[in-house]
mmCIF file of C-alpha atoms and ligand atoms in Angstrom:
data_model
loop_
_atom_site.group_PDB
_atom_site.id
_atom_site.type_symbol
_atom_site.label_atom_id
_atom_site.label_comp_id
_atom_site.label_asym_id
_atom_site.label_seq_id
_atom_site.Cartn_x
_atom_site.Cartn_y
_atom_site.Cartn_z
ATOM 1 C CA MET A 1 0.000 0.000 0.000
ATOM 2 C CA LEU A 2 1.233 3.463 -0.969
ATOM 3 C CA ALA A 3 1.435 6.300 1.547
ATOM 4 C CA VAL A 4 1.936 9.981 0.839
ATOM 5 C CA ILE A 5 3.430 12.180 3.529
ATOM 6 C CA GLY A 6 2.295 15.717 2.867
ATOM 7 C CA GLY A 7 4.600 18.516 3.946
ATOM 8 C CA SER A 8 4.259 22.291 4.149
ATOM 9 C CA GLY A 9 1.577 23.469 1.778
ATOM 10 C CA LEU A 10 0.126 19.974 1.449
ATOM 11 C CA SER A 11 -1.547 19.031 4.684
ATOM 12 C CA GLN A 12 -4.508 17.814 2.627
ATOM 13 C CA LEU A 13 -4.770 16.061 -0.699
ATOM 14 C CA ALA A 14 -7.478 17.690 -2.810
ATOM 15 C CA SER A 15 -10.408 15.368 -3.573
ATOM 16 C CA LEU A 16 -9.049 12.487 -1.502
ATOM 17 C CA GLU A 17 -12.117 10.505 -0.440
ATOM 18 C CA VAL A 18 -11.260 9.535 3.103
ATOM 19 C CA THR A 19 -12.789 6.186 4.017
ATOM 20 C CA GLU A 20 -11.174 5.856 7.450
ATOM 21 C CA ARG A 21 -9.072 7.955 9.789
ATOM 22 C CA LYS A 22 -6.971 5.848 12.107
ATOM 23 C CA ALA A 23 -4.958 6.982 15.125
ATOM 24 C CA VAL A 24 -2.071 4.553 15.586
ATOM 25 C CA ALA A 25 -0.315 4.172 18.927
ATOM 26 C CA THR A 26 3.414 3.473 18.659
ATOM 27 C CA PRO A 27 6.224 2.556 21.067
ATOM 28 C CA TYR A 28 7.804 5.911 20.059
ATOM 29 C CA GLY A 29 4.966 8.159 21.119
ATOM 30 C CA GLU A 30 2.382 10.069 19.159
ATOM 31 C CA PRO A 31 2.530 10.416 15.379
ATOM 32 C CA SER A 32 1.757 13.859 13.920
ATOM 33 C CA GLY A 33 -1.875 12.813 13.537
ATOM 34 C CA PRO A 34 -4.153 10.049 12.338
ATOM 35 C CA LEU A 35 -3.577 8.217 9.067
ATOM 36 C CA SER A 36 -6.181 8.983 6.408
ATOM 37 C CA PHE A 37 -7.074 5.896 4.414
ATOM 38 C CA GLY A 38 -8.837 6.772 1.230
ATOM 39 C CA ARG A 39 -9.160 6.811 -2.519
ATOM 40 C CA LEU A 40 -7.763 9.284 -4.971
ATOM 41 C CA ASP A 41 -9.518 9.083 -8.356
ATOM 42 C CA GLY A 42 -10.679 5.645 -7.180
ATOM 43 C CA HIS A 43 -7.245 4.312 -6.188
ATOM 44 C CA ALA A 44 -6.363 3.389 -2.617
ATOM 45 C CA LEU A 45 -3.708 5.241 -0.685
ATOM 46 C CA VAL A 46 -2.883 6.468 2.786
ATOM 47 C CA PHE A 47 -2.333 10.149 3.389
ATOM 48 C CA PHE A 48 -0.469 11.560 6.332
ATOM 49 C CA ALA A 49 0.274 15.200 7.259
ATOM 50 C CA ARG A 50 3.854 15.444 8.534
ATOM 51 C CA HIS A 51 3.304 18.704 10.416
ATOM 52 C CA GLY A 52 -0.138 17.751 11.744
ATOM 53 C CA TYR A 53 -3.412 18.620 10.046
ATOM 54 C CA GLY A 54 -3.312 22.150 11.469
ATOM 55 C CA HIS A 55 0.374 22.548 10.498
ATOM 56 C CA THR A 56 1.486 23.074 14.090
ATOM 57 C CA ILE A 57 4.500 20.753 14.392
ATOM 58 C CA ALA A 58 7.851 22.309 13.429
ATOM 59 C CA PRO A 59 10.368 20.263 11.390
ATOM 60 C CA HIS A 60 12.656 19.665 14.388
ATOM 61 C CA GLU A 61 9.682 18.639 16.563
ATOM 62 C CA VAL A 62 8.163 16.088 14.215
ATOM 63 C CA ASN A 63 8.207 12.600 15.745
ATOM 64 C CA TYR A 64 9.640 10.923 12.653
ATOM 65 C CA CYS A 65 10.020 7.557 14.435
ATOM 66 C CA ALA A 66 6.358 7.463 15.446
ATOM 67 C CA ASN A 67 5.200 8.604 11.996
ATOM 68 C CA LEU A 68 7.075 5.941 10.066
ATOM 69 C CA TRP A 69 6.320 3.230 12.591
ATOM 70 C CA ALA A 70 2.604 4.035 12.319
ATOM 71 C CA LEU A 71 2.716 3.784 8.522
ATOM 72 C CA LYS A 72 4.548 0.451 8.655
ATOM 73 C CA ALA A 73 2.135 -0.888 11.276
ATOM 74 C CA ALA A 74 -0.795 0.087 9.032
ATOM 75 C CA GLY A 75 0.529 -2.091 6.209
ATOM 76 C CA VAL A 76 2.238 0.587 4.125
ATOM 77 C CA ASP A 77 5.192 -0.597 2.033
ATOM 78 C CA ALA A 78 5.995 2.479 -0.077
ATOM 79 C CA VAL A 79 6.186 6.096 1.038
ATOM 80 C CA VAL A 80 6.316 9.215 -1.119
ATOM 81 C CA SER A 81 7.333 12.286 0.820
ATOM 82 C CA ILE A 82 6.187 15.626 -0.539
ATOM 83 C CA ALA A 83 8.848 18.093 0.481
ATOM 84 C CA SER A 84 9.090 21.809 -0.118
ATOM 85 C CA VAL A 85 12.642 23.022 -0.720
ATOM 86 C CA GLY A 86 14.684 26.072 -1.525
ATOM 87 C CA GLY A 87 16.479 25.818 -4.867
ATOM 88 C CA ILE A 88 20.267 26.145 -4.908
ATOM 89 C CA ARG A 89 21.118 24.730 -8.348
ATOM 90 C CA ARG A 90 20.366 27.226 -11.122
ATOM 91 C CA ASP A 91 17.640 25.204 -12.805
ATOM 92 C CA LEU A 92 15.773 24.626 -9.534
ATOM 93 C CA THR A 93 13.604 27.722 -9.684
ATOM 94 C CA PRO A 94 10.312 28.305 -7.834
ATOM 95 C CA GLY A 95 7.602 25.967 -9.093
ATOM 96 C CA ALA A 96 10.026 23.290 -10.327
ATOM 97 C CA LEU A 97 9.402 19.686 -9.272
ATOM 98 C CA VAL A 98 12.487 17.590 -8.485
ATOM 99 C CA LEU A 99 13.163 13.983 -7.599
ATOM 100 C CA PRO A 100 16.278 14.048 -5.394
ATOM 101 C CA HIS A 101 18.635 11.074 -5.645
ATOM 102 C CA GLN A 102 20.955 11.872 -2.727
ATOM 103 C CA ILE A 103 20.775 13.542 0.663
ATOM 104 C CA ILE A 104 23.142 15.155 3.172
ATOM 105 C CA ASP A 105 22.055 15.404 6.794
ATOM 106 C CA TYR A 106 22.807 18.647 8.661
ATOM 107 C CA THR A 107 20.112 18.139 11.293
ATOM 108 C CA TRP A 108 20.926 17.588 14.944
ATOM 109 C CA GLY A 109 19.169 16.506 18.109
ATOM 110 C CA ARG A 110 16.485 14.505 16.291
ATOM 111 C CA ARG A 111 16.006 10.858 17.083
ATOM 112 C CA ALA A 112 17.468 9.337 13.939
ATOM 113 C CA THR A 113 17.324 5.568 14.483
ATOM 114 C CA PHE A 114 15.051 2.857 15.808
ATOM 115 C CA PHE A 115 18.120 0.979 17.004
ATOM 116 C CA GLU A 116 18.839 2.651 20.316
ATOM 117 C CA GLY A 117 18.140 1.944 23.955
ATOM 118 C CA THR A 118 19.190 -0.872 26.217
ATOM 119 C CA GLY A 119 18.764 -4.387 24.947
ATOM 120 C CA VAL A 120 18.335 -3.250 21.333
ATOM 121 C CA PRO A 121 20.960 -4.876 19.079
ATOM 122 C CA VAL A 122 23.031 -2.426 17.022
ATOM 123 C CA ILE A 123 22.130 -2.774 13.375
ATOM 124 C CA HIS A 124 23.741 -0.838 10.542
ATOM 125 C CA VAL A 125 21.730 -0.341 7.378
ATOM 126 C CA ASP A 126 23.140 0.357 3.934
ATOM 127 C CA PHE A 127 22.214 3.902 2.894
ATOM 128 C CA THR A 128 24.445 4.429 -0.152
ATOM 129 C CA GLU A 129 21.376 5.161 -2.255
ATOM 130 C CA PRO A 130 18.966 6.789 0.201
ATOM 131 C CA TYR A 131 15.938 6.729 -2.100
ATOM 132 C CA SER A 132 14.262 3.686 -3.649
ATOM 133 C CA ALA A 133 15.244 3.346 -7.316
ATOM 134 C CA ALA A 134 12.002 1.511 -8.075
ATOM 135 C CA LEU A 135 9.783 4.149 -6.482
ATOM 136 C CA ARG A 136 11.741 6.959 -8.163
ATOM 137 C CA ALA A 137 11.181 5.249 -11.518
ATOM 138 C CA ARG A 138 7.448 4.940 -10.792
ATOM 139 C CA LEU A 139 7.288 8.646 -9.928
ATOM 140 C CA LEU A 140 9.075 9.591 -13.146
ATOM 141 C CA ARG A 141 6.603 7.504 -15.160
ATOM 142 C CA ALA A 142 3.654 9.006 -13.301
ATOM 143 C CA ALA A 143 4.901 12.543 -13.951
ATOM 144 C CA ALA A 144 5.525 11.806 -17.626
ATOM 145 C CA GLY A 145 2.003 10.404 -17.851
ATOM 146 C CA CYS A 146 0.657 13.735 -16.569
ATOM 147 C CA GLY A 147 2.881 15.734 -18.935
ATOM 148 C CA GLU A 148 4.733 17.142 -15.913
ATOM 149 C CA ASP A 149 8.426 17.934 -16.051
ATOM 150 C CA LEU A 150 9.898 16.179 -13.006
ATOM 151 C CA ILE A 151 13.621 16.947 -12.821
ATOM 152 C CA ASP A 152 15.449 13.658 -12.292
ATOM 153 C CA GLY A 153 18.151 13.916 -9.646
ATOM 154 C CA GLY A 154 19.621 16.338 -7.188
ATOM 155 C CA VAL A 155 21.239 16.396 -3.780
ATOM 156 C CA TYR A 156 18.935 17.391 -0.926
ATOM 157 C CA ALA A 157 20.505 19.126 2.077
ATOM 158 C CA ALA A 158 18.446 18.568 5.241
ATOM 159 C CA THR A 159 18.852 21.502 7.632
ATOM 160 C CA GLN A 160 17.589 21.865 11.160
ATOM 161 C CA GLY A 161 15.278 24.862 10.813
ATOM 162 C CA PRO A 162 12.862 26.190 11.622
ATOM 163 C CA ARG A 163 14.645 29.339 10.529
ATOM 164 C CA LEU A 164 15.762 29.595 6.911
ATOM 165 C CA GLU A 165 19.473 29.653 6.126
ATOM 166 C CA THR A 166 21.939 32.497 5.800
ATOM 167 C CA ALA A 167 23.392 33.237 2.366
ATOM 168 C CA ALA A 168 26.781 31.959 3.593
ATOM 169 C CA GLU A 169 25.204 28.708 4.783
ATOM 170 C CA ILE A 170 23.703 28.212 1.323
ATOM 171 C CA ASP A 171 27.159 28.876 -0.214
ATOM 172 C CA ARG A 172 28.550 26.190 2.055
ATOM 173 C CA LEU A 173 25.793 23.726 1.161
ATOM 174 C CA GLU A 174 26.528 24.354 -2.515
ATOM 175 C CA ARG A 175 30.248 23.711 -1.965
ATOM 176 C CA ASP A 176 29.227 20.459 -0.294
ATOM 177 C CA GLY A 177 27.380 19.497 -3.471
ATOM 178 C CA ALA A 178 23.803 20.270 -2.422
ATOM 179 C CA ASP A 179 21.267 21.288 -5.074
ATOM 180 C CA MET A 180 18.281 22.003 -2.838
ATOM 181 C CA VAL A 181 17.605 22.595 0.837
ATOM 182 C CA GLY A 182 14.749 21.513 3.078
ATOM 183 C CA MET A 183 14.129 20.729 6.735
ATOM 184 C CA THR A 184 12.364 17.372 6.876
ATOM 185 C CA GLY A 185 14.256 14.975 4.602
ATOM 186 C CA MET A 186 16.174 13.540 7.552
ATOM 187 C CA PRO A 187 15.890 11.474 9.620
ATOM 188 C CA GLU A 188 12.756 10.454 7.707
ATOM 189 C CA ALA A 189 14.596 8.794 4.813
ATOM 190 C CA ALA A 190 16.938 6.868 7.121
ATOM 191 C CA LEU A 191 14.135 5.676 9.381
ATOM 192 C CA ALA A 192 12.196 4.461 6.342
ATOM 193 C CA ARG A 193 15.247 2.439 5.328
ATOM 194 C CA GLU A 194 15.537 0.934 8.801
ATOM 195 C CA LEU A 195 11.915 -0.215 8.515
ATOM 196 C CA GLU A 196 12.535 -1.519 4.977
ATOM 197 C CA LEU A 197 9.962 0.850 3.526
ATOM 198 C CA GLU A 198 10.420 1.949 -0.078
ATOM 199 C CA TYR A 199 10.894 5.710 0.138
ATOM 200 C CA ALA A 200 11.262 8.574 -2.329
ATOM 201 C CA ALA A 201 10.828 12.338 -2.076
ATOM 202 C CA LEU A 202 8.993 14.566 -4.517
ATOM 203 C CA ALA A 203 10.484 17.993 -3.902
ATOM 204 C CA VAL A 204 8.626 21.178 -4.745
ATOM 205 C CA VAL A 205 10.903 24.183 -5.175
ATOM 206 C CA ALA A 206 9.127 26.886 -3.181
ATOM 207 C CA ASN A 207 11.778 29.606 -3.401
ATOM 208 C CA HIS A 208 15.305 30.440 -4.445
ATOM 209 C CA ALA A 209 17.497 29.546 -1.459
ATOM 210 C CA ALA A 210 18.829 32.436 0.638
ATOM 211 C CA GLY A 211 21.167 34.728 -1.281
ATOM 212 C CA ARG A 212 20.123 33.334 -4.684
ATOM 213 C CA GLY A 213 17.925 34.770 -7.433
ATOM 214 C CA ASP A 214 15.032 36.824 -6.087
ATOM 215 C CA SER A 215 16.047 35.743 -2.560
ATOM 216 C CA ALA A 216 19.310 37.711 -2.933
ATOM 217 C CA HIS A 217 18.491 39.875 0.090
ATOM 218 C CA ALA A 218 15.610 38.043 1.765
ATOM 219 C CA VAL A 219 13.373 35.036 1.247
ATOM 220 C CA SER A 220 9.745 36.106 0.822
ATOM 221 C CA LEU A 221 7.527 33.873 2.939
ATOM 222 C CA GLU A 222 4.413 35.190 1.200
ATOM 223 C CA ARG A 223 5.871 34.152 -2.124
ATOM 224 C CA ILE A 224 6.676 30.672 -0.779
ATOM 225 C CA GLU A 225 3.041 30.221 0.172
ATOM 226 C CA ALA A 226 1.855 31.455 -3.209
ATOM 227 C CA VAL A 227 4.217 29.121 -5.083
ATOM 228 C CA LEU A 228 3.228 26.104 -2.990
ATOM 229 C CA GLY A 229 -0.457 26.934 -3.460
ATOM 230 C CA ALA A 230 0.007 27.131 -7.219
ATOM 231 C CA THR A 231 2.067 23.928 -7.461
ATOM 232 C CA MET A 232 0.166 21.499 -5.303
ATOM 233 C CA ALA A 233 -2.471 20.644 -7.913
ATOM 234 C CA ARG A 234 0.352 19.338 -10.125
ATOM 235 C CA VAL A 235 1.735 17.279 -7.236
ATOM 236 C CA ARG A 236 -1.710 15.888 -6.559
ATOM 237 C CA ASP A 237 -2.075 14.770 -10.181
ATOM 238 C CA ILE A 238 1.286 12.978 -10.118
ATOM 239 C CA VAL A 239 0.330 11.244 -6.868
ATOM 240 C CA ALA A 240 -3.042 10.191 -8.308
ATOM 241 C CA ARG A 241 -1.316 8.761 -11.396
ATOM 242 C CA LEU A 242 1.169 6.948 -9.167
ATOM 243 C CA ALA A 243 -1.603 5.419 -7.064
ATOM 244 C CA ALA A 244 -3.324 4.237 -10.248
ATOM 245 C CA ALA A 245 -0.225 2.520 -11.686
HETATM 246 N N1 LIG B 1 15.365 26.364 3.176
HETATM 247 C C1 LIG B 1 14.993 25.302 3.945
HETATM 248 N N2 LIG B 1 13.821 24.706 3.822
HETATM 249 C C2 LIG B 1 12.959 25.182 2.902
HETATM 250 C C3 LIG B 1 13.284 26.272 2.087
HETATM 251 C C4 LIG B 1 14.551 26.894 2.227
HETATM 252 O O1 LIG B 1 14.904 27.871 1.533
HETATM 253 N N3 LIG B 1 12.205 26.495 1.282
HETATM 254 C C5 LIG B 1 11.266 25.559 1.609
HETATM 255 N N4 LIG B 1 11.726 24.751 2.593
#
């Protein structure tokens, strides 16, 4: 079963017919909210709002362990994360849709593994390719089927937030090889791997990253909202096509 984790600007999936909302208790505490089981254009999927349905949970306060555990416990095997990002690479301009292929973790202080605590054996997972190749391929096909240009590949830098970055921090991320920056990509991707969930991120470029393009002197939060509002119908169509495939 496919799950979609909606991020900023997508705490609901337009025209999702919800058949059941299910609160799942986990050994890791409370997830961000209930899981919404439903149908999109007639095809089953589970929708989940990463920041809560009222968008009240900040990126560093999201209980990523509980969220992913709840999805796994509900029978989900593939997760598409919708993630808004700032564009660093020149072609990643506001409104672009990108399928990252790599990630660098700059977050701190977030619980980033299920394998901790007394009596829990230490397990190392391979994370060379952080995103599922099969799910990425399905997303590319779904986007092509909708006539949407989904840019294939890019390095996602996961920052702590909730503040946006300084221009010098973006310069550093670029020197590190990052193409886009967001706040929720980690530890979500790593936890999905630990649970053997297929995982891919569909990134929506909401703004030029700090110091770039029209964010040369400031990032406009109003513009971010406007871009996300204008882009989410396209994301929804790709998700619907994916659920149908
Ligand atoms: N930085 C970090 N996260 C973001 C940004 C950004 O510029 N835009 C949307 N999410």
